[in-house]
Amino acid sequence: MQVLILGGTTEATALAAALAERAEVAPILSLAGRTARPATPPIPFRIGGFGGIAGLTSYLKRRNIQAVVDATHPFAARISANAVAACLQAKVPLARFTRPPWTPQPGDCWQRVPTLAAAAAALGRESRRVFLTTGRLDLSAFRQAPQHRYLLRTIDPPAEEDVPPQCDVLLARGPFDQAGEEALMRQHRVDVLVSKNSGGGAGRTKIDAARALDLPVVMVERPSAEPHGDEFTALAPVLAWIQAHGDAPSVRKAPSLREIP
Ligand code: NAP
């Protein structure tokens, strides 16, 4: 059974590792190619865009894909919308595997905003020391708020023209523990954290550190997503879903010896 995993997340990596063990499934992991040196996946993979909805639809047909799991990041809205449309057109079942969003806990001080531009505006007019953890893309919003001093943490270097004027760039790949996050925020005398509401355990430590240090958080909420038929937040039900579609009568299976006349 050919399964396409749309990846670039820890969820996709976990699913790829689990499917690598299953002989009855032939998975392909698809990465956008944003990260310069992604960890080598344990299953066959491809890198780069498909060419919009039409490109993805034709890929699904050409490769005889029988199920798609969209395990992309909750903020990767375009590929998720493309997957919904392409799977409809190619008549391929689609499931979404994502992490639940974070919710504020007692002691958290969050200002929730819908976009990065709104996050930049929410920082206010007075100069503040901002820990920016929203990634290296779409930084231009913060160039509109040059009064602040930024500590920007990203995996790969941002394009120079996107970086706000007063900005220290820290290149680092998680996971980060809470003690380290607190030490970093103290060292840079951070006043406010800006984060996407990505969800998941690994990224949560910066939010926990902000709470421990009594720092406010500007939280960029997720873009609204196209409805997906089946949505999961844990690995086991995704594996069961794949199994169920492999067993479905519409899926072509190699005939067993007993079926040969
Ligand atoms: P996006 O805006 O939703 O997608 C832009 C285009 O990139 C898509 O139209 C598609 O190109 C291509 N693309 C995206 N994900 C792909 C994948 N897994 N395989 C093949 N092509 C893909 O996506 P994004 O926000 O730039 O995110 C890109 C990748 O980084 C995703 O894999 C996502 O899981 C990961 N990521 C994103 C974030 C974030 O905050 N956005 C954070 C961590 C990881 P075509 O139209 O040509 O097919």
Short mmCIF file of C-alpha atoms and ligand atoms in Angstrom, two decimals:
data_model
loop_
_atom_site.label_atom_id
_atom_site.label_comp_id
_atom_site.label_asym_id
_atom_site.label_seq_id
_atom_site.Cartn_x
_atom_site.Cartn_y
_atom_site.Cartn_z
CA MET A 1 0.00 0.00 0.00
CA GLN A 2 1.49 3.33 -1.10
CA VAL A 3 1.12 6.01 1.59
CA LEU A 4 2.26 9.60 1.17
CA ILE A 5 3.22 11.47 4.34
CA LEU A 6 3.38 15.24 4.04
CA GLY A 7 6.03 16.04 6.59
CA GLY A 8 8.48 18.51 8.07
CA THR A 9 7.42 17.89 11.67
CA THR A 10 8.20 15.59 14.60
CA GLU A 11 4.80 13.93 14.03
CA ALA A 12 5.77 13.04 10.45
CA THR A 13 9.14 11.72 11.59
CA ALA A 14 7.48 9.52 14.22
CA LEU A 15 5.00 8.19 11.65
CA ALA A 16 7.81 7.49 9.16
CA ALA A 17 9.74 5.56 11.82
CA ALA A 18 6.65 3.51 12.70
CA LEU A 19 5.86 2.71 9.06
CA ALA A 20 9.47 1.73 8.35
CA GLU A 21 8.73 -1.36 10.46
CA ARG A 22 5.67 -2.43 8.43
CA ALA A 23 6.23 -4.59 5.40
CA GLU A 24 2.67 -4.15 4.07
CA VAL A 25 3.00 -0.37 3.73
CA ALA A 26 5.23 1.44 1.22
CA PRO A 27 5.47 4.96 2.64
CA ILE A 28 6.99 8.05 1.00
CA LEU A 29 7.85 11.07 3.11
CA SER A 30 7.55 14.45 1.40
CA LEU A 31 9.55 17.44 2.65
CA ALA A 32 9.23 21.00 1.41
CA GLY A 33 12.99 21.52 1.42
CA ARG A 34 12.99 24.50 3.78
CA THR A 35 15.58 23.08 6.18
CA ALA A 36 19.09 22.97 4.76
CA ARG A 37 20.16 19.70 6.44
CA PRO A 38 17.11 17.66 7.41
CA ALA A 39 17.74 14.45 9.33
CA THR A 40 17.80 11.50 6.88
CA PRO A 41 14.38 9.81 7.06
CA PRO A 42 14.15 6.05 7.70
CA ILE A 43 11.86 5.59 4.65
CA PRO A 44 12.00 6.68 0.97
CA PHE A 45 11.57 10.44 0.68
CA ARG A 46 11.24 13.26 -1.81
CA ILE A 47 12.05 16.95 -1.39
CA GLY A 48 10.38 20.04 -2.91
CA GLY A 49 6.94 21.38 -3.83
CA PHE A 50 4.57 19.41 -6.06
CA GLY A 51 3.45 22.42 -8.09
CA GLY A 52 0.18 23.38 -6.39
CA ILE A 53 -3.06 21.39 -6.34
CA ALA A 54 -2.67 20.18 -9.94
CA GLY A 55 0.88 18.99 -9.31
CA LEU A 56 -0.08 17.12 -6.14
CA THR A 57 -3.13 15.57 -7.81
CA SER A 58 -1.04 14.27 -10.67
CA TYR A 59 1.64 12.99 -8.25
CA LEU A 60 -1.01 11.01 -6.32
CA LYS A 61 -2.27 9.42 -9.52
CA ARG A 62 1.17 8.79 -11.03
CA ARG A 63 2.51 7.13 -7.90
CA ASN A 64 -0.73 5.24 -7.27
CA ILE A 65 -0.93 6.68 -3.76
CA GLN A 66 -3.69 5.00 -1.76
CA ALA A 67 -3.71 7.18 1.35
CA VAL A 68 -2.26 10.54 2.36
CA VAL A 69 -1.39 11.62 5.88
CA ASP A 70 -0.96 15.37 6.19
CA ALA A 71 1.45 15.66 9.10
CA THR A 72 2.67 19.15 8.22
CA HIS A 73 3.05 21.97 10.73
CA PRO A 74 -0.22 23.60 11.89
CA PHE A 75 1.00 26.89 10.33
CA ALA A 76 1.72 25.31 6.94
CA ALA A 77 -1.74 26.28 5.68
CA ARG A 78 -1.14 26.21 1.94
CA ILE A 79 0.08 22.61 1.62
CA SER A 80 -2.75 21.43 3.90
CA ALA A 81 -5.36 23.19 1.75
CA ASN A 82 -3.71 21.77 -1.38
CA ALA A 83 -3.84 18.28 0.14
CA VAL A 84 -7.59 18.57 0.80
CA ALA A 85 -8.28 19.67 -2.78
CA ALA A 86 -5.87 17.21 -4.45
CA CYS A 87 -7.12 14.21 -2.44
CA LEU A 88 -10.70 15.09 -3.37
CA GLN A 89 -9.79 15.28 -7.05
CA ALA A 90 -7.72 12.09 -7.02
CA LYS A 91 -10.24 10.32 -4.75
CA VAL A 92 -7.56 9.39 -2.23
CA PRO A 93 -8.41 9.26 1.49
CA LEU A 94 -6.72 11.95 3.59
CA ALA A 95 -6.04 12.12 7.31
CA ARG A 96 -4.55 14.95 9.31
CA PHE A 97 -1.99 14.14 12.02
CA THR A 98 -1.33 17.19 14.11
CA ARG A 99 -0.54 18.31 17.62
CA PRO A 100 -3.19 19.93 19.77
CA PRO A 101 -2.66 23.66 20.35
CA TRP A 102 -1.32 24.92 23.67
CA THR A 103 -3.79 26.42 26.09
CA PRO A 104 -2.85 28.91 28.80
CA GLN A 105 -2.23 27.54 32.27
CA PRO A 106 -2.57 29.34 35.61
CA GLY A 107 0.20 31.94 35.77
CA ASP A 108 0.43 32.37 31.99
CA CYS A 109 0.00 35.88 30.64
CA TRP A 110 -0.86 35.55 26.96
CA GLN A 111 -1.96 38.08 24.42
CA ARG A 112 -3.49 36.10 21.56
CA VAL A 113 -3.16 37.51 18.06
CA PRO A 114 -4.18 36.18 14.65
CA THR A 115 -1.08 37.01 12.57
CA LEU A 116 2.59 37.91 12.80
CA ALA A 117 1.74 41.49 11.80
CA ALA A 118 -0.68 41.66 14.73
CA ALA A 119 2.06 40.23 16.98
CA ALA A 120 4.45 42.98 15.92
CA ALA A 121 1.76 45.60 16.63
CA ALA A 122 0.96 44.03 20.01
CA LEU A 123 4.53 44.64 21.19
CA GLY A 124 3.60 48.32 21.54
CA ARG A 125 5.42 51.59 20.96
CA GLU A 126 7.88 51.45 23.86
CA SER A 127 11.12 49.62 23.16
CA ARG A 128 11.15 46.09 24.57
CA ARG A 129 13.52 43.14 24.49
CA VAL A 130 11.71 40.52 22.44
CA PHE A 131 12.47 36.81 22.16
CA LEU A 132 11.23 35.92 18.68
CA THR A 133 10.65 32.20 18.05
CA THR A 134 8.27 32.31 15.07
CA GLY A 135 10.80 31.09 12.50
CA ARG A 136 12.88 32.78 9.83
CA LEU A 137 10.09 33.29 7.28
CA ASP A 138 7.67 36.24 7.37
CA LEU A 139 9.99 38.29 9.57
CA SER A 140 9.16 41.44 7.64
CA ALA A 141 6.29 42.15 10.08
CA PHE A 142 8.89 42.84 12.78
CA ARG A 143 10.83 45.18 10.54
CA GLN A 144 7.77 47.40 10.93
CA ALA A 145 8.50 47.54 14.68
CA PRO A 146 12.18 48.57 14.69
CA GLN A 147 11.98 50.18 18.15
CA HIS A 148 12.42 46.78 19.82
CA ARG A 149 15.58 44.79 20.45
CA TYR A 150 15.08 41.24 19.15
CA LEU A 151 16.62 37.90 19.97
CA LEU A 152 15.66 35.75 16.98
CA ARG A 153 16.14 31.99 17.26
CA THR A 154 15.95 29.93 14.06
CA ILE A 155 17.29 26.62 12.73
CA ASP A 156 18.67 28.03 9.47
CA PRO A 157 19.96 31.59 8.94
CA PRO A 158 17.27 34.12 7.91
CA ALA A 159 17.63 36.22 4.77
CA GLU A 160 19.55 39.34 5.78
CA GLU A 161 16.96 41.69 4.27
CA ASP A 162 14.20 40.16 6.45
CA VAL A 163 15.94 40.70 9.80
CA PRO A 164 14.77 43.67 11.90
CA PRO A 165 17.47 46.30 12.55
CA GLN A 166 18.28 45.60 16.22
CA CYS A 167 18.43 41.83 16.19
CA ASP A 168 20.71 39.11 17.56
CA VAL A 169 20.32 35.88 15.61
CA LEU A 170 20.75 32.62 17.46
CA LEU A 171 20.96 29.52 15.24
CA ALA A 172 19.81 26.49 17.20
CA ARG A 173 17.67 23.40 16.73
CA GLY A 174 15.48 22.09 19.58
CA PRO A 175 14.48 20.41 21.71
CA PHE A 176 15.35 22.93 24.42
CA ASP A 177 14.86 22.22 28.11
CA GLN A 178 13.09 24.65 30.41
CA ALA A 179 16.17 25.45 32.52
CA GLY A 180 18.10 26.37 29.35
CA GLU A 181 15.20 28.50 28.09
CA GLU A 182 15.03 30.38 31.41
CA ALA A 183 18.81 30.94 31.39
CA LEU A 184 18.66 32.26 27.80
CA MET A 185 15.81 34.65 28.58
CA ARG A 186 17.64 35.92 31.68
CA GLN A 187 20.92 36.31 29.80
CA HIS A 188 19.26 38.43 27.10
CA ARG A 189 17.06 40.28 29.64
CA VAL A 190 14.00 39.32 27.61
CA ASP A 191 10.79 41.32 28.37
CA VAL A 192 8.36 39.42 26.14
CA LEU A 193 8.22 36.16 24.17
CA VAL A 194 6.61 35.91 20.73
CA SER A 195 5.58 32.38 19.76
CA LYS A 196 3.34 30.63 17.27
CA ASN A 197 0.79 28.34 18.91
CA SER A 198 2.48 25.33 17.36
CA GLY A 199 1.54 22.92 20.15
CA GLY A 200 3.47 19.80 21.07
CA GLY A 201 5.70 18.91 23.98
CA ALA A 202 9.09 19.96 22.68
CA GLY A 203 8.32 23.62 21.98
CA ARG A 204 6.32 24.11 25.15
CA THR A 205 9.42 24.63 27.33
CA LYS A 206 9.80 28.26 26.24
CA ILE A 207 6.20 28.93 27.30
CA ASP A 208 6.86 27.22 30.65
CA ALA A 209 10.04 29.28 31.05
CA ALA A 210 8.16 32.52 30.33
CA ARG A 211 5.58 31.61 33.01
CA ALA A 212 8.33 30.78 35.52
CA LEU A 213 9.98 34.16 34.85
CA ASP A 214 6.64 36.03 34.90
CA LEU A 215 7.08 37.17 31.31
CA PRO A 216 4.18 37.93 28.96
CA VAL A 217 3.73 35.96 25.75
CA VAL A 218 2.37 37.24 22.47
CA MET A 219 0.82 34.06 21.06
CA VAL A 220 0.11 33.87 17.33
CA GLU A 221 -2.90 31.59 16.91
CA ARG A 222 -3.17 29.00 14.13
CA PRO A 223 -4.53 29.89 10.72
CA SER A 224 -7.97 28.43 10.11
CA ALA A 225 -7.69 25.11 8.32
CA GLU A 226 -9.82 23.45 5.68
CA PRO A 227 -11.87 20.69 7.28
CA HIS A 228 -10.20 17.29 7.05
CA GLY A 229 -12.27 14.13 7.24
CA ASP A 230 -10.16 12.36 9.81
CA GLU A 231 -7.96 14.21 12.28
CA PHE A 232 -5.66 12.61 14.84
CA THR A 233 -3.33 13.88 17.52
CA ALA A 234 -1.68 10.55 18.38
CA LEU A 235 0.31 8.02 16.39
CA ALA A 236 -1.66 4.82 17.18
CA PRO A 237 -4.96 5.97 15.62
CA VAL A 238 -3.10 7.17 12.50
CA LEU A 239 -1.56 3.71 12.09
CA ALA A 240 -5.01 2.15 12.58
CA TRP A 241 -6.45 4.53 9.95
CA ILE A 242 -3.74 3.53 7.45
CA GLN A 243 -4.35 -0.13 8.22
CA ALA A 244 -8.11 0.32 7.72
CA HIS A 245 -7.59 1.92 4.31
CA GLY A 246 -5.21 -0.84 3.29
CA ASP A 247 -7.91 -3.35 4.15
CA ALA A 248 -10.65 -1.41 2.35
CA PRO A 249 -12.05 -3.17 -0.75
CA SER A 250 -11.22 -0.17 -2.99
CA VAL A 251 -7.52 -0.72 -2.37
CA ARG A 252 -5.78 -2.98 -4.86
CA LYS A 253 -3.98 -5.83 -3.09
CA ALA A 254 -1.68 -8.47 -4.58
CA PRO A 255 -3.77 -11.63 -5.08
CA SER A 256 -2.97 -14.41 -2.70
CA LEU A 257 -2.12 -17.86 -4.10
CA ARG A 258 -5.55 -19.17 -3.14
CA GLU A 259 -7.24 -16.51 -5.31
CA ILE A 260 -5.43 -17.61 -8.46
CA PRO A 261 -7.84 -19.81 -10.47
P1 NAP B 1 3.05 26.21 3.20
O1 NAP B 1 3.12 27.69 3.21
O2 NAP B 1 1.80 25.55 3.62
O3 NAP B 1 3.42 25.64 1.76
C1 NAP B 1 4.01 26.41 0.74
C2 NAP B 1 4.38 25.48 -0.38
O4 NAP B 1 5.50 24.68 0.00
C3 NAP B 1 3.29 24.50 -0.74
O5 NAP B 1 2.33 25.08 -1.60
C4 NAP B 1 4.09 23.38 -1.38
O6 NAP B 1 4.51 23.74 -2.68
C5 NAP B 1 5.34 23.37 -0.54
N1 NAP B 1 5.28 22.42 0.59
C6 NAP B 1 4.99 22.67 1.88
N2 NAP B 1 5.08 21.56 2.62
C7 NAP B 1 5.46 20.57 1.78
C8 NAP B 1 5.77 19.20 1.96
N3 NAP B 1 5.70 18.60 3.15
N4 NAP B 1 6.13 18.49 0.84
C9 NAP B 1 6.20 19.08 -0.37
N5 NAP B 1 5.95 20.38 -0.59
C10 NAP B 1 5.60 21.12 0.48
O7 NAP B 1 4.27 25.59 4.06
P2 NAP B 1 5.33 26.31 5.00
O8 NAP B 1 4.64 27.00 6.12
O9 NAP B 1 6.28 27.06 4.12
O10 NAP B 1 6.07 25.02 5.58
C11 NAP B 1 6.95 24.28 4.77
C12 NAP B 1 7.38 23.02 5.50
O11 NAP B 1 7.96 23.35 6.76
C13 NAP B 1 6.21 22.07 5.79
O12 NAP B 1 6.66 20.77 5.48
C14 NAP B 1 5.95 22.25 7.28
O13 NAP B 1 5.49 21.05 7.88
C15 NAP B 1 7.33 22.66 7.80
N6 NAP B 1 7.26 23.57 8.96
C16 NAP B 1 6.57 24.74 8.87
C17 NAP B 1 6.52 25.58 9.96
C18 NAP B 1 5.73 26.87 9.93
O14 NAP B 1 5.70 27.58 10.95
N7 NAP B 1 5.06 27.21 8.82
C19 NAP B 1 7.20 25.24 11.13
C20 NAP B 1 7.91 24.03 11.18
C21 NAP B 1 7.95 23.21 10.08
P3 NAP B 1 3.69 23.29 -3.98
O15 NAP B 1 2.46 24.13 -4.01
O16 NAP B 1 4.63 23.55 -5.10
O17 NAP B 1 3.36 21.83 -3.82
#
